[in-house]
Amino acid sequence: MTGDPNCSQDNLQDIRLGHADRGFVGKIIRLDALVTGSSLSPQELEQRLVEMGFVEGARVEILHEGTIRRDPIAVRVDNITIALRRSEAMAVIVE
Amino acid sequence: MTTASLRLALVGAPNTGKTSLFNRLTGSSQKVANYPGVTVERKSGGFVTPEGRSVTVLDLPGTYSLRGRSPDEEITRDIVLGRFDGEAVPDLVLCVADATNLRLTLRLVLELKRVGRPMMLVLNMIDIAKRRGVTIDLDRMSQELGLPIVTAVAVRKGGVDELLQRTDEFLARSHEATASEWATPTIADLKAAQREADRIIAAAVTLPTKPDTLTNRIDSVVLHPVWGLVILAVILFVMFQAVFTWAQPAMELLSDGFSALGQLIHDLLPESWSLLQSFLQNGLISGVGSVIVFLPQIIIIFLFILLLEDFGYMARAAFLMDRIMGGAGLHGRAFIPLLSSFACAIPGIMATRVIDNRRDRLTTILIAPLMTCSARIPVYTLIISAFVPATSLWGFVNLQGLVMFGLYAAGITSALTVSAIAKFFLWRDHAPAPFMLELPDYKVPRLRSIAIGVLNRAKMFLYRAGTTILSMMVLIWFLASFPTAPAGAEGPAINYSFAAMIGHALEPLLRPIGFNWQIAVALIPGMAAREVAVAALGTVYSIEGGKEAAEQIGQVLAQKWTLATALSMLVWYIFAPQCASTLAVIRRETGGAKWMVVTFLYMLALAYAASFLTFNLAQALGLH
Ligand SMILES: Nc1nc2c(ncn2[C@@H]2O[C@H](COP(=O)(O)OP(=O)(O)OP(=O)(O)O)[C@@H](O)[C@H]2O)c(=O)[nH]1
Ligand SMILES: [Mg+2]
């Protein structure tokens, strides 16, 4: 599904951005929108994330989180800040 | 190519300064603010280049891609691709980028290149980039992209000189547009373009060793899970307190001024001209004047909103409120349109164009008129000042301001409830789309643009007072003055007028919610605009009171209404659809009368039910 065939094997260190805590710093390995809690179709969700700059290799950092269930989160993607919900951030696999 | 007006289009990612450039080039004052999604319409303007070429320029909604996933983005796509009805393809596309934030715009540039129109890249906000120590190798970038590049500072005088000069040079040569190769990009296309954009940035841009941390430091307080919410509440609270306390002196001055003016006119005109005397004093001054008195409050509320918008707080407020909004079944991007509705529901409803899903957009449009718009301020203030004592609680809270805050809270709560109910009954199977929003860096609000914004709002308010409200007042004055009382009649002459007849005919319908016939008369023309009710009550009561009644309308209400009636009236105005322009915009934006009728009926039903409950409860509690 996710473009990059080299990374299809799951690595144990890989986590989903939606699970990460505030202060987390990492790098995007790939996108996997198949199983998230999002209301968008996997295709649409992945497209939107890419449009907002979530692509392989980008540096991500969780800067802030919301009050209720620590959701949504504010993520620094390279040098811009994007606010999104954890359910959508589940599609971003980081290390 | 030299005689006909050339067409330029401003295209770029959201919040890169397209509208600021447009305003600078054409001398207009379109809305500029520091959050993504401000412009939702195509705006056209003109200017003449230094070499005398006349140019038409289009300001367009910001977009991350030409995919066009929401109504505002579709406008940009259609203009660029030449699909927009009645609009030829632009001769030159000016792609506007924020020089401090190039990643997403450069990807858009690569996508735009496929369209094949002549294009130039404008690196805007170069002032901020320089201050932060970002250096950009323009030649290298221009060579990599195969496009001319020019830097600009849209918000500074002279900041677009280079752009003007380069546009002239560009237009002097002839440019062949190539055939469009654009097709909706796939995910793979987007990723490839992003990698290419990142490669160009790495080659041409040197970032400072110390990145901007001020935004981050502010955000660690403003977006703090606890303090963030406290700050949001305090901001709103201070805003409504200010509307009451800061505006008071100016309002009293205006109000005394109008009373004196009325008295002066009364004294100057000979007794035999009593009809003109009554028209000027009761119709114009007690009517329209009673609305203009609220100008200071309107100015204060807009000052707050514009400051927050320019600073960059709106996107943060959306972040803080997201879970609550989502809980009510609202789309992640619904917050800013709803917050704009505090000013006026009309721009709020327009701003829902940023919402991609039609159902989510409809829900937002449906509840936007429940947010407390500035036209309700005169009605609320009038009644609150007449019935709520101006005591202060705990030394710093003004009770009147507190009641105002409560009315705003009631508006917000009811909007969220209606949304939740609509989702539950109409669209149960539909999950609202997620929240994904760029949080822009904070910017120091620019006094000039704030001043212009406030001035524009004040002008609009006065314009309404001079047109809609004035014409309604003439009508009401006429209805309340004719036919005149028969000779030897008892009681005030107004009891024999058309107004009294209409009012009495409606009274049975409104008696269960505690409204008397004077209110009934005020509500009908009040359908045109909410403030009309204030002016109408002013006129009706001042005609009824006779010539010596130069009293202020607030004092009259305090004598004539029970507290139960006053509360019922306040509650009525939280819900009632008393604004013709809002209904017209709903009709236009939803493409038909259906949703306009739905909005009108549900708001009317809510208003009646809520007022009925309030009135009866208040009476049962003995609040007379
Ligand atoms: N310092 C600085 N600020 C700028 C410049 N250009 C724009 N701004 C600010 O950037 C913010 C966004 O400007 P807008 O003109 O509304 O941006 P836009 O591209 O029209 O945004 P959308 O309509 O949402 O797509 C505002 O706060 C402006 O005051 C600039 O050259 N320098
Ligand atoms: Mg704009």
mmCIF file of C-alpha atoms in Angstrom, chain B residues 58-384:
data_model
loop_
_atom_site.group_PDB
_atom_site.id
_atom_site.type_symbol
_atom_site.label_atom_id
_atom_site.label_comp_id
_atom_site.label_asym_id
_atom_site.label_seq_id
_atom_site.Cartn_x
_atom_site.Cartn_y
_atom_site.Cartn_z
ATOM 1 C CA LEU B 58 -6.743 37.613 -8.793
ATOM 2 C CA ASP B 59 -6.389 36.711 -5.126
ATOM 3 C CA LEU B 60 -7.218 33.050 -4.574
ATOM 4 C CA PRO B 61 -7.771 30.725 -1.612
ATOM 5 C CA GLY B 62 -4.607 28.997 -0.412
ATOM 6 C CA THR B 63 -4.163 25.323 -1.255
ATOM 7 C CA TYR B 64 -1.598 22.572 -0.691
ATOM 8 C CA SER B 65 -2.361 20.907 -4.004
ATOM 9 C CA LEU B 66 -4.507 21.418 -7.080
ATOM 10 C CA ARG B 67 -6.566 18.408 -6.089
ATOM 11 C CA GLY B 68 -9.396 20.668 -4.901
ATOM 12 C CA ARG B 69 -10.834 18.717 -2.007
ATOM 13 C CA SER B 70 -12.968 21.508 -0.524
ATOM 14 C CA PRO B 71 -15.034 24.272 -2.177
ATOM 15 C CA ASP B 72 -12.379 26.960 -1.614
ATOM 16 C CA GLU B 73 -9.591 24.841 -3.088
ATOM 17 C CA GLU B 74 -11.776 24.042 -6.093
ATOM 18 C CA ILE B 75 -11.905 27.743 -6.947
ATOM 19 C CA THR B 76 -8.104 27.919 -7.083
ATOM 20 C CA ARG B 77 -7.856 24.743 -9.128
ATOM 21 C CA ASP B 78 -10.474 25.880 -11.626
ATOM 22 C CA ILE B 79 -8.877 29.291 -12.136
ATOM 23 C CA VAL B 80 -5.401 27.847 -12.655
ATOM 24 C CA LEU B 81 -6.637 25.210 -15.070
ATOM 25 C CA GLY B 82 -8.881 27.651 -16.922
ATOM 26 C CA ARG B 83 -12.050 25.779 -16.008
ATOM 27 C CA PHE B 84 -13.658 28.624 -14.140
ATOM 28 C CA ASP B 85 -16.757 30.010 -15.867
ATOM 29 C CA GLY B 86 -16.262 33.446 -17.357
ATOM 30 C CA GLU B 87 -12.586 33.604 -16.424
ATOM 31 C CA ALA B 88 -9.740 33.078 -18.895
ATOM 32 C CA VAL B 89 -6.568 31.275 -17.816
ATOM 33 C CA PRO B 90 -4.093 33.637 -16.134
ATOM 34 C CA ASP B 91 -1.285 35.036 -18.303
ATOM 35 C CA LEU B 92 1.113 34.753 -15.400
ATOM 36 C CA VAL B 93 0.848 32.672 -12.252
ATOM 37 C CA LEU B 94 2.532 34.304 -9.275
ATOM 38 C CA CYS B 95 3.263 31.475 -6.904
ATOM 39 C CA VAL B 96 3.587 32.916 -3.408
ATOM 40 C CA ALA B 97 5.750 31.151 -0.836
ATOM 41 C CA ASP B 98 6.519 31.888 2.798
ATOM 42 C CA ALA B 99 10.325 32.158 2.748
ATOM 43 C CA THR B 100 10.541 30.701 6.249
ATOM 44 C CA ASN B 101 8.462 27.684 5.371
ATOM 45 C CA LEU B 102 9.219 26.472 1.856
ATOM 46 C CA ARG B 103 8.609 22.745 1.955
ATOM 47 C CA LEU B 104 4.943 22.579 1.100
ATOM 48 C CA THR B 105 4.902 25.502 -1.304
ATOM 49 C CA LEU B 106 7.829 24.203 -3.330
ATOM 50 C CA ARG B 107 5.995 20.933 -3.798
ATOM 51 C CA LEU B 108 3.008 22.935 -5.013
ATOM 52 C CA VAL B 109 5.334 24.829 -7.386
ATOM 53 C CA LEU B 110 6.477 21.563 -8.917
ATOM 54 C CA GLU B 111 2.837 20.549 -9.356
ATOM 55 C CA LEU B 112 1.955 23.939 -10.869
ATOM 56 C CA LYS B 113 4.781 23.658 -13.379
ATOM 57 C CA ARG B 114 2.950 20.768 -14.966
ATOM 58 C CA VAL B 115 0.064 23.073 -15.781
ATOM 59 C CA GLY B 116 2.392 24.860 -18.184
ATOM 60 C CA ARG B 117 1.395 28.476 -17.542
ATOM 61 C CA PRO B 118 4.105 31.145 -17.410
ATOM 62 C CA MET B 119 5.054 31.342 -13.751
ATOM 63 C CA MET B 120 7.137 33.298 -11.292
ATOM 64 C CA LEU B 121 7.949 32.383 -7.684
ATOM 65 C CA VAL B 122 7.556 35.090 -5.039
ATOM 66 C CA LEU B 123 9.457 34.441 -1.801
ATOM 67 C CA ASN B 124 7.354 36.498 0.567
ATOM 68 C CA MET B 125 8.059 37.284 4.246
ATOM 69 C CA ILE B 126 11.729 37.608 3.400
ATOM 70 C CA ASP B 127 11.974 40.065 6.302
ATOM 71 C CA ILE B 128 11.226 37.292 8.793
ATOM 72 C CA ALA B 129 13.574 34.890 7.009
ATOM 73 C CA LYS B 130 16.404 37.433 7.195
ATOM 74 C CA ARG B 131 15.763 38.183 10.832
ATOM 75 C CA ARG B 132 15.982 34.502 11.659
ATOM 76 C CA GLY B 133 19.179 34.118 9.682
ATOM 77 C CA VAL B 134 17.772 31.940 6.897
ATOM 78 C CA THR B 135 19.855 32.404 3.747
ATOM 79 C CA ILE B 136 18.488 31.428 0.374
ATOM 80 C CA ASP B 137 20.628 31.029 -2.722
ATOM 81 C CA LEU B 138 18.170 32.533 -5.171
ATOM 82 C CA ASP B 139 20.192 31.776 -8.312
ATOM 83 C CA ARG B 140 20.588 28.169 -7.369
ATOM 84 C CA MET B 141 16.925 27.763 -6.508
ATOM 85 C CA SER B 142 15.839 29.539 -9.666
ATOM 86 C CA GLN B 143 18.074 27.296 -11.723
ATOM 87 C CA GLU B 144 16.843 24.136 -10.009
ATOM 88 C CA LEU B 145 13.218 25.084 -10.452
ATOM 89 C CA GLY B 146 13.616 26.623 -13.889
ATOM 90 C CA LEU B 147 11.616 29.657 -12.782
ATOM 91 C CA PRO B 148 12.340 33.323 -12.133
ATOM 92 C CA ILE B 149 12.309 34.098 -8.405
ATOM 93 C CA VAL B 150 11.738 37.395 -6.651
ATOM 94 C CA THR B 151 11.647 38.226 -2.942
ATOM 95 C CA ALA B 152 8.981 40.398 -1.324
ATOM 96 C CA VAL B 153 7.720 41.822 1.934
ATOM 97 C CA ALA B 154 4.008 42.175 1.312
ATOM 98 C CA VAL B 155 3.307 44.086 4.493
ATOM 99 C CA ARG B 156 5.933 46.780 3.982
ATOM 100 C CA LYS B 157 5.707 49.857 1.833
ATOM 101 C CA GLY B 158 8.044 49.365 -1.108
ATOM 102 C CA GLY B 159 8.228 45.666 -0.276
ATOM 103 C CA VAL B 160 6.888 44.732 -3.705
ATOM 104 C CA ASP B 161 8.988 47.111 -5.844
ATOM 105 C CA GLU B 162 11.215 44.341 -7.090
ATOM 106 C CA LEU B 163 8.182 42.216 -7.857
ATOM 107 C CA LEU B 164 6.667 45.026 -9.938
ATOM 108 C CA GLN B 165 9.895 45.547 -11.843
ATOM 109 C CA ARG B 166 10.399 41.865 -12.539
ATOM 110 C CA THR B 167 6.783 41.517 -13.605
ATOM 111 C CA ASP B 168 7.381 44.258 -16.170
ATOM 112 C CA GLU B 169 10.509 42.548 -17.430
ATOM 113 C CA PHE B 170 8.707 39.265 -17.543
ATOM 114 C CA LEU B 171 5.771 40.662 -19.451
ATOM 115 C CA ALA B 172 8.003 42.517 -21.924
ATOM 116 C CA ARG B 173 9.195 39.199 -23.262
ATOM 117 C CA SER B 174 6.643 36.941 -24.821
ATOM 118 C CA HIS B 175 5.979 33.670 -23.120
ATOM 119 C CA GLU B 176 4.647 30.549 -24.637
ATOM 120 C CA ALA B 177 2.402 28.593 -22.413
ATOM 121 C CA THR B 178 2.917 24.884 -22.898
ATOM 122 C CA ALA B 179 0.072 22.415 -22.956
ATOM 123 C CA SER B 180 -1.054 21.305 -19.541
ATOM 124 C CA GLU B 181 0.244 17.921 -18.403
ATOM 125 C CA TRP B 182 -1.513 18.207 -15.100
ATOM 126 C CA ALA B 183 -3.468 15.256 -13.780
ATOM 127 C CA THR B 184 -4.612 14.699 -10.211
ATOM 128 C CA PRO B 185 -1.383 13.633 -8.509
ATOM 129 C CA THR B 186 -1.232 10.168 -7.009
ATOM 130 C CA ILE B 187 0.339 9.554 -3.615
ATOM 131 C CA ALA B 188 3.502 8.404 -5.344
ATOM 132 C CA ASP B 189 3.593 11.620 -7.410
ATOM 133 C CA LEU B 190 3.194 13.702 -4.269
ATOM 134 C CA LYS B 191 5.955 11.874 -2.470
ATOM 135 C CA ALA B 192 8.285 12.178 -5.419
ATOM 136 C CA ALA B 193 7.540 15.895 -5.690
ATOM 137 C CA GLN B 194 8.117 16.355 -1.964
ATOM 138 C CA ARG B 195 11.477 14.588 -2.179
ATOM 139 C CA GLU B 196 12.464 16.780 -5.093
ATOM 140 C CA ALA B 197 11.346 19.904 -3.185
ATOM 141 C CA ASP B 198 13.324 18.806 -0.127
ATOM 142 C CA ARG B 199 16.380 18.212 -2.318
ATOM 143 C CA ILE B 200 16.148 21.726 -3.762
ATOM 144 C CA ILE B 201 15.733 23.213 -0.292
ATOM 145 C CA ALA B 202 18.760 21.303 0.961
ATOM 146 C CA ALA B 203 20.782 22.625 -1.979
ATOM 147 C CA ALA B 204 19.690 26.268 -1.847
ATOM 148 C CA VAL B 205 18.641 27.100 1.708
ATOM 149 C CA THR B 206 20.814 27.388 4.792
ATOM 150 C CA LEU B 207 18.821 27.280 7.985
ATOM 151 C CA PRO B 208 20.001 29.125 11.057
ATOM 152 C CA THR B 209 21.781 27.141 13.705
ATOM 153 C CA LYS B 210 19.363 28.460 16.281
ATOM 154 C CA PRO B 211 15.788 28.002 15.046
ATOM 155 C CA ASP B 212 12.965 30.256 16.132
ATOM 156 C CA THR B 213 12.040 29.185 19.609
ATOM 157 C CA LEU B 214 9.802 32.061 20.566
ATOM 158 C CA THR B 215 6.722 30.468 19.008
ATOM 159 C CA ASN B 216 7.621 27.263 20.774
ATOM 160 C CA ARG B 217 8.037 28.972 24.124
ATOM 161 C CA ILE B 218 4.705 30.770 23.805
ATOM 162 C CA ASP B 219 3.031 27.546 22.741
ATOM 163 C CA SER B 220 4.335 25.598 25.708
ATOM 164 C CA VAL B 221 2.149 27.875 27.840
ATOM 165 C CA VAL B 222 -0.733 28.560 25.446
ATOM 166 C CA LEU B 223 -1.112 24.908 24.423
ATOM 167 C CA HIS B 224 -0.441 23.521 27.891
ATOM 168 C CA PRO B 225 -3.079 20.880 28.732
ATOM 169 C CA VAL B 226 -4.256 22.830 31.785
ATOM 170 C CA TRP B 227 -3.016 26.397 31.434
ATOM 171 C CA GLY B 228 -3.987 26.484 27.778
ATOM 172 C CA LEU B 229 -7.659 26.028 28.608
ATOM 173 C CA VAL B 230 -7.442 28.469 31.493
ATOM 174 C CA ILE B 231 -5.916 31.089 29.198
ATOM 175 C CA LEU B 232 -8.601 30.547 26.557
ATOM 176 C CA ALA B 233 -11.318 31.007 29.181
ATOM 177 C CA VAL B 234 -9.619 34.114 30.587
ATOM 178 C CA ILE B 235 -9.283 35.675 27.125
ATOM 179 C CA LEU B 236 -12.983 35.184 26.403
ATOM 180 C CA PHE B 237 -13.921 36.383 29.856
ATOM 181 C CA VAL B 238 -11.832 39.549 29.647
ATOM 182 C CA MET B 239 -13.287 40.189 26.206
ATOM 183 C CA PHE B 240 -16.874 40.246 27.470
ATOM 184 C CA GLN B 241 -16.009 42.200 30.576
ATOM 185 C CA ALA B 242 -14.277 44.727 28.376
ATOM 186 C CA VAL B 243 -17.285 45.005 26.118
ATOM 187 C CA PHE B 244 -19.178 46.209 29.150
ATOM 188 C CA THR B 245 -16.781 48.170 31.246
ATOM 189 C CA TRP B 246 -14.471 49.805 28.686
ATOM 190 C CA ALA B 247 -17.283 50.839 26.392
ATOM 191 C CA GLN B 248 -19.393 52.401 29.143
ATOM 192 C CA PRO B 249 -18.025 55.984 29.167
ATOM 193 C CA ALA B 250 -18.094 56.338 25.381
ATOM 194 C CA MET B 251 -21.596 54.924 25.228
ATOM 195 C CA GLU B 252 -22.890 57.297 27.852
ATOM 196 C CA LEU B 253 -21.388 60.175 25.951
ATOM 197 C CA LEU B 254 -23.075 59.096 22.726
ATOM 198 C CA SER B 255 -26.356 58.452 24.450
ATOM 199 C CA ASP B 256 -26.383 61.856 26.189
ATOM 200 C CA GLY B 257 -25.414 63.429 22.897
ATOM 201 C CA PHE B 258 -28.386 61.925 21.124
ATOM 202 C CA SER B 259 -30.775 62.942 23.904
ATOM 203 C CA ALA B 260 -29.489 66.491 23.736
ATOM 204 C CA LEU B 261 -29.764 66.479 19.960
ATOM 205 C CA GLY B 262 -33.338 65.244 20.179
ATOM 206 C CA GLN B 263 -34.199 67.941 22.665
ATOM 207 C CA LEU B 264 -32.514 70.572 20.529
ATOM 208 C CA ILE B 265 -34.509 69.568 17.468
ATOM 209 C CA HIS B 266 -37.653 69.531 19.559
ATOM 210 C CA ASP B 267 -36.975 73.056 20.810
ATOM 211 C CA LEU B 268 -35.887 74.452 17.469
ATOM 212 C CA LEU B 269 -38.856 73.337 15.441
ATOM 213 C CA PRO B 270 -42.089 75.293 15.814
ATOM 214 C CA GLU B 271 -44.911 73.491 17.580
ATOM 215 C CA SER B 272 -47.006 73.459 14.408
ATOM 216 C CA TRP B 273 -44.510 71.106 12.742
ATOM 217 C CA SER B 274 -45.225 68.388 15.223
ATOM 218 C CA LEU B 275 -45.185 65.637 12.615
ATOM 219 C CA LEU B 276 -41.626 66.450 11.503
ATOM 220 C CA GLN B 277 -40.670 66.974 15.106
ATOM 221 C CA SER B 278 -41.927 63.520 16.011
ATOM 222 C CA PHE B 279 -40.249 61.930 12.975
ATOM 223 C CA LEU B 280 -36.860 63.411 13.803
ATOM 224 C CA GLN B 281 -37.029 62.951 17.533
ATOM 225 C CA ASN B 282 -38.832 59.618 17.851
ATOM 226 C CA GLY B 283 -38.106 57.944 14.547
ATOM 227 C CA LEU B 284 -34.571 59.032 13.820
ATOM 228 C CA ILE B 285 -32.950 59.885 17.091
ATOM 229 C CA SER B 286 -34.692 57.513 19.468
ATOM 230 C CA GLY B 287 -34.618 54.809 16.814
ATOM 231 C CA VAL B 288 -31.395 54.914 14.816
ATOM 232 C CA GLY B 289 -29.561 56.789 17.558
ATOM 233 C CA SER B 290 -30.314 54.043 20.044
ATOM 234 C CA VAL B 291 -28.427 51.619 17.801
ATOM 235 C CA ILE B 292 -25.462 53.871 17.043
ATOM 236 C CA VAL B 293 -24.895 54.159 20.788
ATOM 237 C CA PHE B 294 -23.508 50.626 20.664
ATOM 238 C CA LEU B 295 -20.652 51.508 18.320
ATOM 239 C CA PRO B 296 -18.012 51.486 21.101
ATOM 240 C CA GLN B 297 -18.908 47.914 22.032
ATOM 241 C CA ILE B 298 -18.723 46.779 18.426
ATOM 242 C CA ILE B 299 -15.295 48.369 18.126
ATOM 243 C CA ILE B 300 -14.028 46.645 21.261
ATOM 244 C CA ILE B 301 -15.185 43.181 20.281
ATOM 245 C CA PHE B 302 -13.643 43.502 16.829
ATOM 246 C CA LEU B 303 -10.436 44.850 18.286
ATOM 247 C CA PHE B 304 -10.127 41.686 20.362
ATOM 248 C CA ILE B 305 -10.981 39.343 17.506
ATOM 249 C CA LEU B 306 -8.632 41.042 15.042
ATOM 250 C CA LEU B 307 -5.762 41.064 17.534
ATOM 251 C CA LEU B 308 -6.179 37.349 18.212
ATOM 252 C CA GLU B 309 -6.382 36.605 14.489
ATOM 253 C CA ASP B 310 -3.288 38.575 13.600
ATOM 254 C CA PHE B 311 -1.251 37.224 16.469
ATOM 255 C CA GLY B 312 -1.896 33.647 15.346
ATOM 256 C CA TYR B 313 -4.040 32.507 18.269
ATOM 257 C CA MET B 314 -7.024 31.230 16.247
ATOM 258 C CA ALA B 315 -5.334 28.006 15.140
ATOM 259 C CA ARG B 316 -4.275 27.407 18.764
ATOM 260 C CA ALA B 317 -7.819 27.880 20.020
ATOM 261 C CA ALA B 318 -8.930 25.339 17.414
ATOM 262 C CA PHE B 319 -6.310 22.931 18.787
ATOM 263 C CA LEU B 320 -7.517 23.375 22.363
ATOM 264 C CA MET B 321 -11.178 22.967 21.475
ATOM 265 C CA ASP B 322 -10.786 20.079 19.061
ATOM 266 C CA ARG B 323 -11.845 17.214 21.335
ATOM 267 C CA ILE B 324 -14.883 19.127 22.536
ATOM 268 C CA MET B 325 -15.883 20.004 18.983
ATOM 269 C CA GLY B 326 -15.303 16.441 17.831
ATOM 270 C CA GLY B 327 -17.427 15.191 20.724
ATOM 271 C CA ALA B 328 -20.306 17.244 19.371
ATOM 272 C CA GLY B 329 -19.827 15.648 15.980
ATOM 273 C CA LEU B 330 -18.175 18.614 14.324
ATOM 274 C CA HIS B 331 -15.495 18.591 11.669
ATOM 275 C CA GLY B 332 -11.994 19.535 12.794
ATOM 276 C CA ARG B 333 -11.998 22.664 10.679
ATOM 277 C CA ALA B 334 -15.369 23.890 11.964
ATOM 278 C CA PHE B 335 -13.886 25.790 14.865
ATOM 279 C CA ILE B 336 -12.510 28.850 13.092
ATOM 280 C CA PRO B 337 -15.704 29.479 11.075
ATOM 281 C CA LEU B 338 -17.666 29.248 14.318
ATOM 282 C CA LEU B 339 -15.302 31.586 16.115
ATOM 283 C CA SER B 340 -15.599 34.071 13.228
ATOM 284 C CA SER B 341 -19.344 33.939 13.750
ATOM 285 C CA PHE B 342 -18.816 35.805 17.012
ATOM 286 C CA ALA B 343 -18.267 38.791 14.770
ATOM 287 C CA CYS B 344 -20.984 37.982 12.280
ATOM 288 C CA ALA B 345 -22.480 34.735 11.036
ATOM 289 C CA ILE B 346 -22.082 35.745 7.394
ATOM 290 C CA PRO B 347 -18.261 35.560 7.143
ATOM 291 C CA GLY B 348 -18.490 32.544 9.439
ATOM 292 C CA ILE B 349 -20.758 30.731 6.995
ATOM 293 C CA MET B 350 -18.504 31.709 4.094
ATOM 294 C CA ALA B 351 -15.493 30.374 5.984
ATOM 295 C CA THR B 352 -17.059 26.888 6.112
ATOM 296 C CA ARG B 353 -15.832 26.536 2.526
ATOM 297 C CA VAL B 354 -12.598 25.174 3.973
ATOM 298 C CA ILE B 355 -14.549 22.085 5.105
ATOM 299 C CA ASP B 356 -14.207 19.306 2.569
ATOM 300 C CA ASN B 357 -17.164 17.105 3.463
ATOM 301 C CA ARG B 358 -20.599 18.414 2.474
ATOM 302 C CA ARG B 359 -22.446 17.003 5.469
ATOM 303 C CA ASP B 360 -19.909 18.401 7.901
ATOM 304 C CA ARG B 361 -20.113 21.711 6.132
ATOM 305 C CA LEU B 362 -23.916 21.750 6.336
ATOM 306 C CA THR B 363 -23.885 21.017 10.059
ATOM 307 C CA THR B 364 -21.486 23.885 10.622
ATOM 308 C CA ILE B 365 -23.574 26.261 8.514
ATOM 309 C CA LEU B 366 -26.694 25.209 10.399
ATOM 310 C CA ILE B 367 -25.256 26.089 13.806
ATOM 311 C CA ALA B 368 -23.167 29.141 12.880
ATOM 312 C CA PRO B 369 -26.131 31.553 13.420
ATOM 313 C CA LEU B 370 -26.389 30.332 17.036
ATOM 314 C CA MET B 371 -23.000 31.789 17.886
ATOM 315 C CA THR B 372 -23.476 35.183 19.503
ATOM 316 C CA CYS B 373 -22.852 37.638 16.682
ATOM 317 C CA SER B 374 -22.053 41.292 17.292
ATOM 318 C CA ALA B 375 -25.565 42.350 16.214
ATOM 319 C CA ARG B 376 -26.909 40.718 19.357
ATOM 320 C CA ILE B 377 -24.744 42.942 21.533
ATOM 321 C CA PRO B 378 -27.122 45.942 21.376
ATOM 322 C CA VAL B 379 -30.117 43.805 22.317
ATOM 323 C CA TYR B 380 -28.319 42.022 25.136
ATOM 324 C CA THR B 381 -26.731 45.190 26.470
ATOM 325 C CA LEU B 382 -29.974 47.125 26.437
ATOM 326 C CA ILE B 383 -31.824 44.508 28.437
ATOM 327 C CA ILE B 384 -28.939 43.665 30.756
#
